[in-house]
Coordinates of C-alpha atoms in Angstrom, one line a residue:
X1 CA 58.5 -18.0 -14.0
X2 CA 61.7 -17.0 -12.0
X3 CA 62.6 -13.7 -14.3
X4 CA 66.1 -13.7 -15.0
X5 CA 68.1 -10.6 -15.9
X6 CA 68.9 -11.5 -19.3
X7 CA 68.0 -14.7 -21.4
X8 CA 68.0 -17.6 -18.9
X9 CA 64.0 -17.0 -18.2
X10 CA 62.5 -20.5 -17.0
X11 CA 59.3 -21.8 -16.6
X12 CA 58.6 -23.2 -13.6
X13 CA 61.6 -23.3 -10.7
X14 CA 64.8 -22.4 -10.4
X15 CA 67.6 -24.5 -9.4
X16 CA 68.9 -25.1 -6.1
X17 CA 72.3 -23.5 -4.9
X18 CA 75.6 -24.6 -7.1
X19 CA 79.4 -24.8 -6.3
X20 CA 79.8 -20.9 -7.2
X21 CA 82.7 -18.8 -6.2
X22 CA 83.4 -17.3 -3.2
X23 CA 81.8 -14.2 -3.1
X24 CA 83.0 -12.8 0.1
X25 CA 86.7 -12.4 -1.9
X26 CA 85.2 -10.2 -4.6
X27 CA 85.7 -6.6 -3.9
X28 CA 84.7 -5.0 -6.9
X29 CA 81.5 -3.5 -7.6
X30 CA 81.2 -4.1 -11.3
X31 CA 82.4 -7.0 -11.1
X32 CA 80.0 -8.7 -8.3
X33 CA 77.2 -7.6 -10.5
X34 CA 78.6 -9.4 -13.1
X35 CA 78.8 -12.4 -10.9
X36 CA 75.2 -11.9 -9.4
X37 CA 73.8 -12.1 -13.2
X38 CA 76.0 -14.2 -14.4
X39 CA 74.8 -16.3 -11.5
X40 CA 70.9 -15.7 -11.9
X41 CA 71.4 -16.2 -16.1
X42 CA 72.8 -20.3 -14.6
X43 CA 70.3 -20.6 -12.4
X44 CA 72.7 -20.5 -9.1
X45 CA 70.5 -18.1 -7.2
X46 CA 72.0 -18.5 -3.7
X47 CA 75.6 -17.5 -5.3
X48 CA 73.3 -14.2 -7.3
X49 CA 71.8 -13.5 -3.8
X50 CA 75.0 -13.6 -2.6
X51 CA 76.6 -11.4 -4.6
X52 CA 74.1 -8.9 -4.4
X53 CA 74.3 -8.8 -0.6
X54 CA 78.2 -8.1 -1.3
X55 CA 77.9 -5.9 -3.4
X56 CA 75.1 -3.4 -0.7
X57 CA 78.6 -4.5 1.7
X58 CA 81.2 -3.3 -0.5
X59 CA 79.5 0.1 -1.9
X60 CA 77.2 0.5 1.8
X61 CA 74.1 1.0 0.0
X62 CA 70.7 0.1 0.1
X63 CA 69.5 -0.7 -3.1
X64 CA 66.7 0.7 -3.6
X65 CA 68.0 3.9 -3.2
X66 CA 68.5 6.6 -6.5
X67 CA 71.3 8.6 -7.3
X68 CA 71.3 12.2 -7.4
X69 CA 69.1 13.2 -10.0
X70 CA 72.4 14.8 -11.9
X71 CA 74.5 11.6 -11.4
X72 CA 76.1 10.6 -14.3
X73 CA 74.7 7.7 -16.7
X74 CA 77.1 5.2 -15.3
X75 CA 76.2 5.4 -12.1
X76 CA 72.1 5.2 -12.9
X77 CA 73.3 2.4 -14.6
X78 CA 74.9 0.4 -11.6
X79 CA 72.1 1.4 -9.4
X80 CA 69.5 0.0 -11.8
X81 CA 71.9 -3.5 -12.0
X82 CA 71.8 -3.5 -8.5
X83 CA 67.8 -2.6 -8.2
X84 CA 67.0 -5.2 -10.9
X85 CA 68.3 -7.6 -8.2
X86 CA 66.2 -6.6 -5.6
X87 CA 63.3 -7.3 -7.8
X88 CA 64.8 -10.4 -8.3
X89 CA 65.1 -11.4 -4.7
X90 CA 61.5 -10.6 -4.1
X91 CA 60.4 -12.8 -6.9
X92 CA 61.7 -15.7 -5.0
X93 CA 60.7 -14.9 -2.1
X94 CA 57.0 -14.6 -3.2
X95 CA 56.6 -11.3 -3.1
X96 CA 55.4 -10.8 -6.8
X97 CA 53.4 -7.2 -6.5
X98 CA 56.4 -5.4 -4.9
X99 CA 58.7 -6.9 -7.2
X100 CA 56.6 -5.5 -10.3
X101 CA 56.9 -1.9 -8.6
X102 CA 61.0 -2.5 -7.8
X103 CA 61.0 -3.5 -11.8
X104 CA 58.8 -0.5 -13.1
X105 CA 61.3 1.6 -10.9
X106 CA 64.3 0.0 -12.7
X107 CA 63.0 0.4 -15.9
X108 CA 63.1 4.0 -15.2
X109 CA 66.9 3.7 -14.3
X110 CA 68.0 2.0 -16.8
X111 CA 66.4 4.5 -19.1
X112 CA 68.2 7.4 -17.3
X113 CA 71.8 5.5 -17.5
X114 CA 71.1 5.6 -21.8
X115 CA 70.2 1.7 -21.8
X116 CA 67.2 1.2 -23.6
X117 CA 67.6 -2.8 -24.5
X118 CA 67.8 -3.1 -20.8
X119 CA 64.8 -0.8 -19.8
X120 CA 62.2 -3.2 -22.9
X121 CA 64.0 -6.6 -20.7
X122 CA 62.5 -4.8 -17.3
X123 CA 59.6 -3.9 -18.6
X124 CA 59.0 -7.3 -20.3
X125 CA 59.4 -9.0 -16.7
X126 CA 56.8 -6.1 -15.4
X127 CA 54.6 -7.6 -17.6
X128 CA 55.2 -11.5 -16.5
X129 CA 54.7 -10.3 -13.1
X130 CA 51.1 -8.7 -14.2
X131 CA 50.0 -11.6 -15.9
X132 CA 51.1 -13.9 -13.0
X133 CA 48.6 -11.5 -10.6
X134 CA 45.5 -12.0 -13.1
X135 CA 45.9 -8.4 -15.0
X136 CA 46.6 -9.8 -18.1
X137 CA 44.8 -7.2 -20.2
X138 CA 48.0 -5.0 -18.6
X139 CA 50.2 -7.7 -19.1
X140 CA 49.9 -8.4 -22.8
X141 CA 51.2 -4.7 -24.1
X142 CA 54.1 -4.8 -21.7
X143 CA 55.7 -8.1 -22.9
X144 CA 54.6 -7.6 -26.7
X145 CA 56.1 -3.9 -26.7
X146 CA 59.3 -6.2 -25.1
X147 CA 60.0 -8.3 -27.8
X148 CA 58.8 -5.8 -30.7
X149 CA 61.4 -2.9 -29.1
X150 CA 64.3 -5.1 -28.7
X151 CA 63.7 -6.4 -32.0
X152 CA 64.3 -3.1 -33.6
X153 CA 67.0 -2.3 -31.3
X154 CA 70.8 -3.2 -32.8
X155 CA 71.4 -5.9 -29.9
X156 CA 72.2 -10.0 -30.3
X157 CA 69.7 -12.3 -30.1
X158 CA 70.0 -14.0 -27.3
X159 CA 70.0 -10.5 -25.1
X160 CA 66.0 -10.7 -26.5
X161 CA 65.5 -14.3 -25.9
X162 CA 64.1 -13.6 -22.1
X163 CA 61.7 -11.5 -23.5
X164 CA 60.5 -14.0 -26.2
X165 CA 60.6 -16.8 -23.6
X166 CA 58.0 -14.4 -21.1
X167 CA 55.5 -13.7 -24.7
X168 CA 55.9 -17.1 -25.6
X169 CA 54.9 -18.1 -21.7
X170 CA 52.0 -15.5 -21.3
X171 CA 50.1 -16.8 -24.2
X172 CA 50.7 -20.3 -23.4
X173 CA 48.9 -19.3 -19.4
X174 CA 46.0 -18.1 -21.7
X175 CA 45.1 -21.6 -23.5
X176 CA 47.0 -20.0 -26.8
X177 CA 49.6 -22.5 -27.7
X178 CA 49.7 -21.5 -31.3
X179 CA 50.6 -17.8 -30.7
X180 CA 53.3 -19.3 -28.4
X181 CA 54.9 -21.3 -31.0
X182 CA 55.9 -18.4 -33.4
X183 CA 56.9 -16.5 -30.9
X184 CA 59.8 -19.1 -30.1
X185 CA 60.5 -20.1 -34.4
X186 CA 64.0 -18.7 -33.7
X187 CA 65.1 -19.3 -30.5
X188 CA 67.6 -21.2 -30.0
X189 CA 67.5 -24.6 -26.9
X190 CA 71.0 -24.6 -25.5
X191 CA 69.2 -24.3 -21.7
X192 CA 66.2 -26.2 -22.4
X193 CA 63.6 -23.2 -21.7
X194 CA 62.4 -22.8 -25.1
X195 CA 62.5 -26.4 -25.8
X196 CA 60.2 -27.1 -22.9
X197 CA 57.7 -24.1 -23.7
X198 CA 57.4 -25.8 -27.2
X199 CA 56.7 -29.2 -25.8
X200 CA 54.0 -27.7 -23.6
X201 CA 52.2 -26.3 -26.8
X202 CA 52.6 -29.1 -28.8
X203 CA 51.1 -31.3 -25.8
X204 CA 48.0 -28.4 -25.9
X205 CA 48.0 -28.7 -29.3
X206 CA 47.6 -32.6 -29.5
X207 CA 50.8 -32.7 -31.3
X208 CA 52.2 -35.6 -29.4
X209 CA 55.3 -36.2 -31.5
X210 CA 56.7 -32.8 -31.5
X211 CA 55.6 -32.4 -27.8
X212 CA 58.2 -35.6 -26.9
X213 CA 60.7 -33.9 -29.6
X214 CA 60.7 -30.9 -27.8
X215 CA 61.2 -32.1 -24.5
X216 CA 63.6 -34.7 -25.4
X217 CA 65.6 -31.8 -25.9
X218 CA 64.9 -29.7 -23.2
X219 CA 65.7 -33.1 -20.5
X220 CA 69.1 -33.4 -22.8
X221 CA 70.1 -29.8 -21.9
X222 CA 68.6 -29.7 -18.4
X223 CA 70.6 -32.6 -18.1
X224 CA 74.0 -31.4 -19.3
X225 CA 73.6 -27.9 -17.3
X226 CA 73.5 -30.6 -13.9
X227 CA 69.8 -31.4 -13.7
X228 CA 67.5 -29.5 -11.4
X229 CA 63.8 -29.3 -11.0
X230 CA 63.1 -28.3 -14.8
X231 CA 64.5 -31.3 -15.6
X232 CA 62.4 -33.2 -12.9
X233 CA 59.3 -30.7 -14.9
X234 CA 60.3 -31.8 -18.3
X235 CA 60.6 -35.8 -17.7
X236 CA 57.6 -35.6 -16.2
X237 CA 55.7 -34.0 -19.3
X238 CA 57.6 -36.5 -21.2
X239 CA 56.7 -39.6 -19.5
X240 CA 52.9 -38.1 -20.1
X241 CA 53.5 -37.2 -23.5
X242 CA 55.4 -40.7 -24.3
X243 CA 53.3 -43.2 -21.9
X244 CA 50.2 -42.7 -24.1
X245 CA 51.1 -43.6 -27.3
X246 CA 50.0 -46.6 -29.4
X247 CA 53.9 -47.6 -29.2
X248 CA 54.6 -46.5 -25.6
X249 CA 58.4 -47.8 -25.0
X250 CA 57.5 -49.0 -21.5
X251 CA 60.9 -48.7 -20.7
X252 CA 61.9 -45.2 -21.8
X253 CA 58.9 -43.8 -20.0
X254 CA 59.9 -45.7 -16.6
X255 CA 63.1 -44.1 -16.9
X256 CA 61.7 -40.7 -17.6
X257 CA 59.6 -41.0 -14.2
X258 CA 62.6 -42.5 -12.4
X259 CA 64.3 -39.1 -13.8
X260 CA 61.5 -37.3 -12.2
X261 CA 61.3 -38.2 -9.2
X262 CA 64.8 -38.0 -8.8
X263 CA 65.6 -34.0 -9.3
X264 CA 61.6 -33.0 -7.8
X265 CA 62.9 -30.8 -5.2
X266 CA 61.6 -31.2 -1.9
X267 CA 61.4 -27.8 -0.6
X268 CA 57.3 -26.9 0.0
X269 CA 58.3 -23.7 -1.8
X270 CA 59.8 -24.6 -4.8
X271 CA 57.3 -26.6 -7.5
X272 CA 55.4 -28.1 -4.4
X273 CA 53.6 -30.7 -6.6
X274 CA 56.6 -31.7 -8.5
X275 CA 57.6 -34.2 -6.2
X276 CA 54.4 -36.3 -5.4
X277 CA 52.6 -35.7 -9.1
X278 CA 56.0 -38.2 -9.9
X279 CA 55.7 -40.5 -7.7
X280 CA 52.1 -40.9 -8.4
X281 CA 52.7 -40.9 -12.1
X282 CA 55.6 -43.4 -11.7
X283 CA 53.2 -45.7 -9.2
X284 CA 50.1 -45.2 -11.6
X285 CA 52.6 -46.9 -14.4
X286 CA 53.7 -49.5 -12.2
X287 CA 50.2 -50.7 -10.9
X288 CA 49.0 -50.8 -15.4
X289 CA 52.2 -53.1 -15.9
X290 CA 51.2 -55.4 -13.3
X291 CA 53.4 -54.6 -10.4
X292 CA 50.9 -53.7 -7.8
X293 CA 53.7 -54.4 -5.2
X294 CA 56.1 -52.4 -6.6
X295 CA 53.7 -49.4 -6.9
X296 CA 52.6 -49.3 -3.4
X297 CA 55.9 -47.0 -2.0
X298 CA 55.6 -44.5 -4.7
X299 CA 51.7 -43.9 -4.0
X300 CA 52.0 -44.1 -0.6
X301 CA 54.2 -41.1 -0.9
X302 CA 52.3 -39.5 -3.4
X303 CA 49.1 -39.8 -1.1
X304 CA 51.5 -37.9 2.0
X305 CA 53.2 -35.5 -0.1
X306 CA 49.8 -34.0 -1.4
X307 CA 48.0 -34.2 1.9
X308 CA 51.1 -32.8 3.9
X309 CA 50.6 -29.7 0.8
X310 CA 46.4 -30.1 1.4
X311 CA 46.0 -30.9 -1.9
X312 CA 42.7 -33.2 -0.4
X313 CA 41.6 -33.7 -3.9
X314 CA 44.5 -35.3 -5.7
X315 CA 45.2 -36.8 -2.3
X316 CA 41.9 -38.9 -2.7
X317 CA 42.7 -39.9 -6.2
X318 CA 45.8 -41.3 -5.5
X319 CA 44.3 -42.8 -3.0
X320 CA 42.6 -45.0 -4.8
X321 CA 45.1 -46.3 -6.7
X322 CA 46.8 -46.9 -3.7
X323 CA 44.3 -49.0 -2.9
X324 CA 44.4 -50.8 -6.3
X325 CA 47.6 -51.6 -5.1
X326 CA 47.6 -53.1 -2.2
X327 CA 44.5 -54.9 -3.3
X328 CA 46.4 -56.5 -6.4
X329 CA 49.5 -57.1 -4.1
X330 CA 47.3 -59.0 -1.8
X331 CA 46.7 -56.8 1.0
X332 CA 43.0 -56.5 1.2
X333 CA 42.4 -54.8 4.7
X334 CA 45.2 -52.5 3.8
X335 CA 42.8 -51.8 0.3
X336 CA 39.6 -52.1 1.9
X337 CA 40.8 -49.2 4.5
X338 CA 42.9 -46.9 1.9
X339 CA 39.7 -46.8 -0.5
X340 CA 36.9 -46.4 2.4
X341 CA 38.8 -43.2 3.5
X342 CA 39.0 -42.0 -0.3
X343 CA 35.2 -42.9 -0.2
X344 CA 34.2 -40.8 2.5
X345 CA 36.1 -37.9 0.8
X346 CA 34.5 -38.4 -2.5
X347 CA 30.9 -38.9 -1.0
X348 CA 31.5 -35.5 1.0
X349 CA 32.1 -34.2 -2.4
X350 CA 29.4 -35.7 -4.9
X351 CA 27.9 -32.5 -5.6
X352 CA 31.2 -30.8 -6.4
X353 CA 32.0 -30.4 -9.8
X354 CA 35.8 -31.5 -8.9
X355 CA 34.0 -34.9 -7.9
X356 CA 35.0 -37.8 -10.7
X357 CA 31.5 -40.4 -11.1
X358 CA 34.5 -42.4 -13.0
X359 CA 36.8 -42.9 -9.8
X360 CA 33.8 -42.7 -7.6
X361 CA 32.6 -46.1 -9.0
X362 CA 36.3 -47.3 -9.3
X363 CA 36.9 -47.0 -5.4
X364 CA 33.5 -48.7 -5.0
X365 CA 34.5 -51.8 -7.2
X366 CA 37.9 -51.5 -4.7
X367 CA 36.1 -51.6 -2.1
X368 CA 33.7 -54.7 -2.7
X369 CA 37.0 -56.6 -4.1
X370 CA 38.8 -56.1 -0.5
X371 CA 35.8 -57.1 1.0
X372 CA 35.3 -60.4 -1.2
X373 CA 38.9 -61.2 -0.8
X374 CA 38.2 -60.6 3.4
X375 CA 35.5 -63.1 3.6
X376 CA 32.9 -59.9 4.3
X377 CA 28.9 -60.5 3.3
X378 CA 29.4 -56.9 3.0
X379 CA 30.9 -57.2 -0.4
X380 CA 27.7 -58.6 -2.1
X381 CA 25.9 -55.2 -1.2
X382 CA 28.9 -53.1 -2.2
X383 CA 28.9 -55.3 -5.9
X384 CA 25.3 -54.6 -6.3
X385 CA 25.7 -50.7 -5.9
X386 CA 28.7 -50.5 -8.1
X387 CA 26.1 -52.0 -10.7
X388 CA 23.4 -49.4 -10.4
X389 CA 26.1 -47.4 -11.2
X390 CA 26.6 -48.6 -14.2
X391 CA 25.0 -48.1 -17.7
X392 CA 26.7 -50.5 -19.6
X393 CA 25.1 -53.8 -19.4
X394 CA 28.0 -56.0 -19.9
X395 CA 29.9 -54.3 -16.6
X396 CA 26.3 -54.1 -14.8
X397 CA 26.4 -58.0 -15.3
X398 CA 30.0 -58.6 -14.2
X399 CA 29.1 -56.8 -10.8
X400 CA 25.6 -58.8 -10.3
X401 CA 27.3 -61.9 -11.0
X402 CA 30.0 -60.7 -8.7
X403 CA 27.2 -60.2 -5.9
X404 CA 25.9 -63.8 -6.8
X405 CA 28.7 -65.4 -5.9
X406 CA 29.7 -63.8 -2.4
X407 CA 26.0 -64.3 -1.7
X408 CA 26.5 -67.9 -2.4
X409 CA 29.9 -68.1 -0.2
X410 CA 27.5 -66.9 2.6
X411 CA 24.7 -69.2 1.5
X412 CA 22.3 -66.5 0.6
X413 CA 21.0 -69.2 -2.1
X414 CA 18.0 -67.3 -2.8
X415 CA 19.1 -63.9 -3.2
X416 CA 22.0 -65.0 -5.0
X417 CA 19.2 -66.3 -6.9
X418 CA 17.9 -63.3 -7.9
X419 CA 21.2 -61.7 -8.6
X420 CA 22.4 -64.5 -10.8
X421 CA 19.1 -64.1 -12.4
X422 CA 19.8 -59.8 -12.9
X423 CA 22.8 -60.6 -14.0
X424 CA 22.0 -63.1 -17.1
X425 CA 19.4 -60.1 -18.3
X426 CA 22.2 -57.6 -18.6
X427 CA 24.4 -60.0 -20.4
X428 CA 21.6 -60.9 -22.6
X429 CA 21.5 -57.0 -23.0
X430 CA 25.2 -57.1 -23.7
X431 CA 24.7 -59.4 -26.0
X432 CA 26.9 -62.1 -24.0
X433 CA 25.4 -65.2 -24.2
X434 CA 27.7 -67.6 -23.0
X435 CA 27.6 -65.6 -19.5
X436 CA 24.0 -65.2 -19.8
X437 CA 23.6 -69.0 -20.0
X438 CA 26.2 -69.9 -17.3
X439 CA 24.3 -67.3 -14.7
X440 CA 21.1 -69.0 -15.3
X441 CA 22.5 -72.3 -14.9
X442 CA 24.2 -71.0 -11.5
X443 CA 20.3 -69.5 -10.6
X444 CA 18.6 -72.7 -10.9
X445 CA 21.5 -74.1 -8.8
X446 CA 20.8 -71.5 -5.8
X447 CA 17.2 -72.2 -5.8
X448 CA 17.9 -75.9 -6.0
X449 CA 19.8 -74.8 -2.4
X450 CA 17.4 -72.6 -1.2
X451 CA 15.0 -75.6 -1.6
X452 CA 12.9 -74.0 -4.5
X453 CA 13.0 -77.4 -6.5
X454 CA 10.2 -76.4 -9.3
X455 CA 11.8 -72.8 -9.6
X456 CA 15.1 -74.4 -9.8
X457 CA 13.9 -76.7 -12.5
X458 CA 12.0 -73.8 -14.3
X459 CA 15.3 -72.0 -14.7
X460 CA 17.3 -74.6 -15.6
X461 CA 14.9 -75.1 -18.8
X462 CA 15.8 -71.6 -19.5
X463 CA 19.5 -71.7 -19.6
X464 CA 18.7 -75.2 -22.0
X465 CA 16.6 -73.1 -24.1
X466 CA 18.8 -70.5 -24.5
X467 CA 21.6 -73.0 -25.9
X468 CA 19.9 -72.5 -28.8
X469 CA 21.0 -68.7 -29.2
X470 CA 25.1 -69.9 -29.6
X471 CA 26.9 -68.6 -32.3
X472 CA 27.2 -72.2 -34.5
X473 CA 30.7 -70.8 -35.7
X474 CA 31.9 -72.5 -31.7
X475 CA 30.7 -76.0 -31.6
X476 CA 33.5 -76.6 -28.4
X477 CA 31.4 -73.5 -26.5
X478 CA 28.0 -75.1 -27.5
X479 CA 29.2 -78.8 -26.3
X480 CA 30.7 -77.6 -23.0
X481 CA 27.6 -75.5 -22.0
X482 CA 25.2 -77.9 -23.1
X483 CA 27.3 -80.6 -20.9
X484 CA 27.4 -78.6 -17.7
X485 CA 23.8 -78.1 -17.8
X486 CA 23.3 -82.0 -18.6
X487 CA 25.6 -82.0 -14.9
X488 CA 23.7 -79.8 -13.4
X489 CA 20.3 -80.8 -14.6
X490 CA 21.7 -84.3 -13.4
X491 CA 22.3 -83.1 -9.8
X492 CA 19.3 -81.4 -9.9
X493 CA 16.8 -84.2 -11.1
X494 CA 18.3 -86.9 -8.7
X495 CA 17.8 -84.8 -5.6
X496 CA 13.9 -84.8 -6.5
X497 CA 14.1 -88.8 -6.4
X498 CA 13.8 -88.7 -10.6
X499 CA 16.4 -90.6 -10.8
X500 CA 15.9 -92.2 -14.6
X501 CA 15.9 -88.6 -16.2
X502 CA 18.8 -88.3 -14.0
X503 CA 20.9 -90.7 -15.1
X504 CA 19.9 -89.9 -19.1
X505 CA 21.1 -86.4 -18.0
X506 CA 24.4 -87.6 -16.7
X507 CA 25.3 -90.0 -19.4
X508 CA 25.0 -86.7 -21.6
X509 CA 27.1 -84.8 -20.0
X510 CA 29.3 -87.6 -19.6
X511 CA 29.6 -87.7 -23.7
X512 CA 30.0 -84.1 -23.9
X513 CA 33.1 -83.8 -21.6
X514 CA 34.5 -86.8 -23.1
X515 CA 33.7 -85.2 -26.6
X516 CA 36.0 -82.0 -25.0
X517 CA 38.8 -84.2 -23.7
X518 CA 37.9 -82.8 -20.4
X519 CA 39.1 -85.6 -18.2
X520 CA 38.2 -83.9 -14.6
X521 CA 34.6 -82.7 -15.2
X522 CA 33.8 -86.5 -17.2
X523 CA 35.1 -88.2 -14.0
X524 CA 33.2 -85.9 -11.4
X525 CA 30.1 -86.8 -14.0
X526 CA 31.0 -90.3 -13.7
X527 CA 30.8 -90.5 -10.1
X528 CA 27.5 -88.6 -9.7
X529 CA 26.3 -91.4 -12.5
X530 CA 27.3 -94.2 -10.1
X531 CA 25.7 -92.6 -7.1
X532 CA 22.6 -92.5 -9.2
X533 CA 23.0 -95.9 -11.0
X534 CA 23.3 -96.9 -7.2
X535 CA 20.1 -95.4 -5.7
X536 CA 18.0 -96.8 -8.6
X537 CA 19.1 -100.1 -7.8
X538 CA 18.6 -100.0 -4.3
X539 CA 15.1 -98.2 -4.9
X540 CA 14.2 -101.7 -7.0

């Protein structure tokens, strides 16, 4: 969080620079303070920077620098304002631990200028700053005693509400989203903080219609204070929250992404991962919907922005969706080198427990596409490994038969063979029949090829045999099987000279398309009968 002086605490970052005043024409000392947390509460930290700078200018002091120890309360109060800001400046500078020390120090001041509600605020932020550095056990007292003590204390609520916001924030960071939620019950959402720490725990909590409730209205008031990177943080939960619903308005969460990706920052310092997590979530979208083409700028980004951060990981996983991509836009070699890059990455990292078996098997299936649609043999091999992957049958099918056929293209007739072969055992498995039947049928078609006549006529008996396994609720599937095998067995019988059982096997197949209405396959029947009709009469 960027820890502001009063109530504006945010999750996340903090706003780039607005149209603030003119700092350099303020003289007074009171009042730049004002201005500088005024400024911080808005989220304009270059004008509360500023300020603060003015302020050391106008007074000629450093500000970490006490009063006399017999100074009057008002002037320990000033110095702890002006202190509070130093902490504040290291905060966004990075420098976490020494701004916890500058805050424990202004706690002290404030206590010494008679301001207690301001001392518990201080405290509260020592404790944010604790639990960001891992020392939570410290952490937790601090920003409890916070919100307790300026409970009790006679001051409005919303002088509290930073301190609720930092509770509500530490137990969120510690996988507790239902402690957070009560801490926030009466907060109000003007500047979207609260409302975006509630979506968060609803999202935790698997309470997906609150979670888009909430950050509905945390976008709405992002949005109305001029939009920033909160509001790039909270359309991007959104679109997460809203894309995965069984009544996803495709539309609403395109525009959410579209709102993302438009206020990310693209400072390396400030939410690094805003930026290309958006445009990977927006191209992710895209590529589901069908526009591969349309997807491929936003994950090309999303695959530079994470490597130029060396974020290797997610840099690989959007890799291969780039790939997926280009490959459904029709740009295999683009796919086939995008997803053999990701590959490498995610072989290097097999053992790794960050390693996904899930998108390792994805890119492979990538991969062996792109090569298919390239013309490469080597996409037969890469099918056949993406189906020892596998333990469901019916997908362990898909990728033999894929193998089959580039095997076929390169006429490998007798290991596609085999393959086609594999692959009618795993949709047997799958309890598939139809496929199961047609890879048989395409086996005894390869050995046919491969000149393996008595094999080939071995298998084709088996894909006629297995006919009988058709669900009898689909006569259309039973006739149109049992036809193409009457084809094939026709094809298959005449090229062994036994041309009589031929030409019975044609005139079948001839009936059964012309049962189906299937006017192309009954003529390409009809000519195969006439070459055979023609070859008996010659052979008499």
């Amino acid at each position: 969080p960027s820890p502001a002086p009063e109530a504006a605490e945010a999750p996340g970052a903090s706003a780039g620079p607005a149209d603030g005043p003119d700092v350099a024409t303020v003289d007074d000392p009171d009042e730049l303070l004002d201005l500088a947390e005024e400024s911080w509460n808005t989220r304009d930290t270059a004008t509360a920077l500023a300020a603060y700078a003015r302020f050391d200018a106008v007074t000629g002091t450093e500000p970490d620098v006490p009063p006399a120890e017999d100074a009057p309360a008002a002037e320990w109060f000033r110095a702890a304002r002006r202190l509070d800001g130093h902490g504040l400046a290291l905060t966004e500078s990075g420098a976490m631990p020494e701004a916890g020390e500058v805050w424990e120090r202004t706690a002290t001041w404030f206590e010494r200028a008679d301001e207690p509600a301001r001392a518990l605020a201080v405290s509260g932020r020592v404790g944010a700053v604790l639990a960001t550095l891992g020392r939570r056990e410290e952490a937790g007292p601090l920003l409890t005693a916070a919100v307790e003590g300026l409970a009790a204390l006679d001051v409005p609520r919303d002088r509290i509400r930073g301190s609720r916001i930092r509770l509500a924030q530490f137990h969120l960071t510690g996988g507790d989203p239902r402690a957070a939620l009560p801490v926030l019950a009466d907060v109000d959402d003007e500047n979207g903080d609260a409302a975006l720490i509630r979506g968060q725990a609803h999202a935790m909590l698997g309470e997906h219609a609150e979670a888009a409730a909430a950050l509905r209205a945390a976008r709405d008031a992002f949005r109305k204070a001029g939009g920033n990177s909160l509001l790039a943080q909270a359309s991007m939960m959104y679109a997460q929250i809203a894309g995965h619903g069984p009544e996803a308005d495709e539309s609403d969460v395109r525009a959410a992404l579209d709102e993302a990706v438009a206020h990310a920052p693209a400072a390396l310092d400030d939410a690094p991962l805003l930026r290309p997590v958006a445009h990977w979530e927006r191209g992710r979208l895209l590529l589901a919907r069908g526009g591969a083409a349309d997807a491929v700028p936003d994950l090309v980004e999303a695959v530079a922005a994470f490597t130029g951060h060396g974020r290797a990981e997610e840099a690989d996983q959007a890799r291969i969706d780039l790939a997926a991509a280009y490959l459904g836009a029709g740009r295999a070699l683009e796919a086939a080198e995008t997803v053999e890059e990701a590959l490498a990455a995610l072989a290097r990292n097999a053992s790794a427990s960050a390693s996904d078996p899930d998108e390792l098997r994805r890119a492979r299936v990538i991969l062996a596409s792109a090569q298919r649609d390239l013309g490469e043999a080597e996409a037969a091999d890469t099918f056949a490994e993406a189906a020892t992957a596998e333990t469901d049958p019916a997908a362990i099918g898909h990728f033999l038969e894929q193998s089959a056929v580039v095997l076929t293209e390169g006429d490998r007739d007798a290991q596609a063979a085999e393959r086609f072969l594999a692959a009618a055992e795993a949709f047997t498995q799958a309890d598939d029949p139809y496929r199961a039947i047609d890879c048989r049928r395409r086996a005894a078609l390869c050995l046919l090829w491969s000149r393996q006549a008595e094999e080939s006529l071995t298998v084709m008996a088996e894909a006629r045999d297995s006919l009988s396994g058709l669900p009898a609720d689909n006569p259309a599937a039973i006739t149109w099987h049992t036809a193409r095998i009457d084809y094939d067995e026709a094809r298959l019988l005449s090229s062994l000279d036994r041309l009589p059982e031929a030409l019975d096997r044609a005139d079948a197949a001839i009936r059964g398309f012309t049962a189906l209405d299937e006017t192309d396959a009954r003529d390409t029947v009809e000519t195969l009968r006439r070459d055979i009709a023609a070859a008996l009469t010659d052979g008499s």
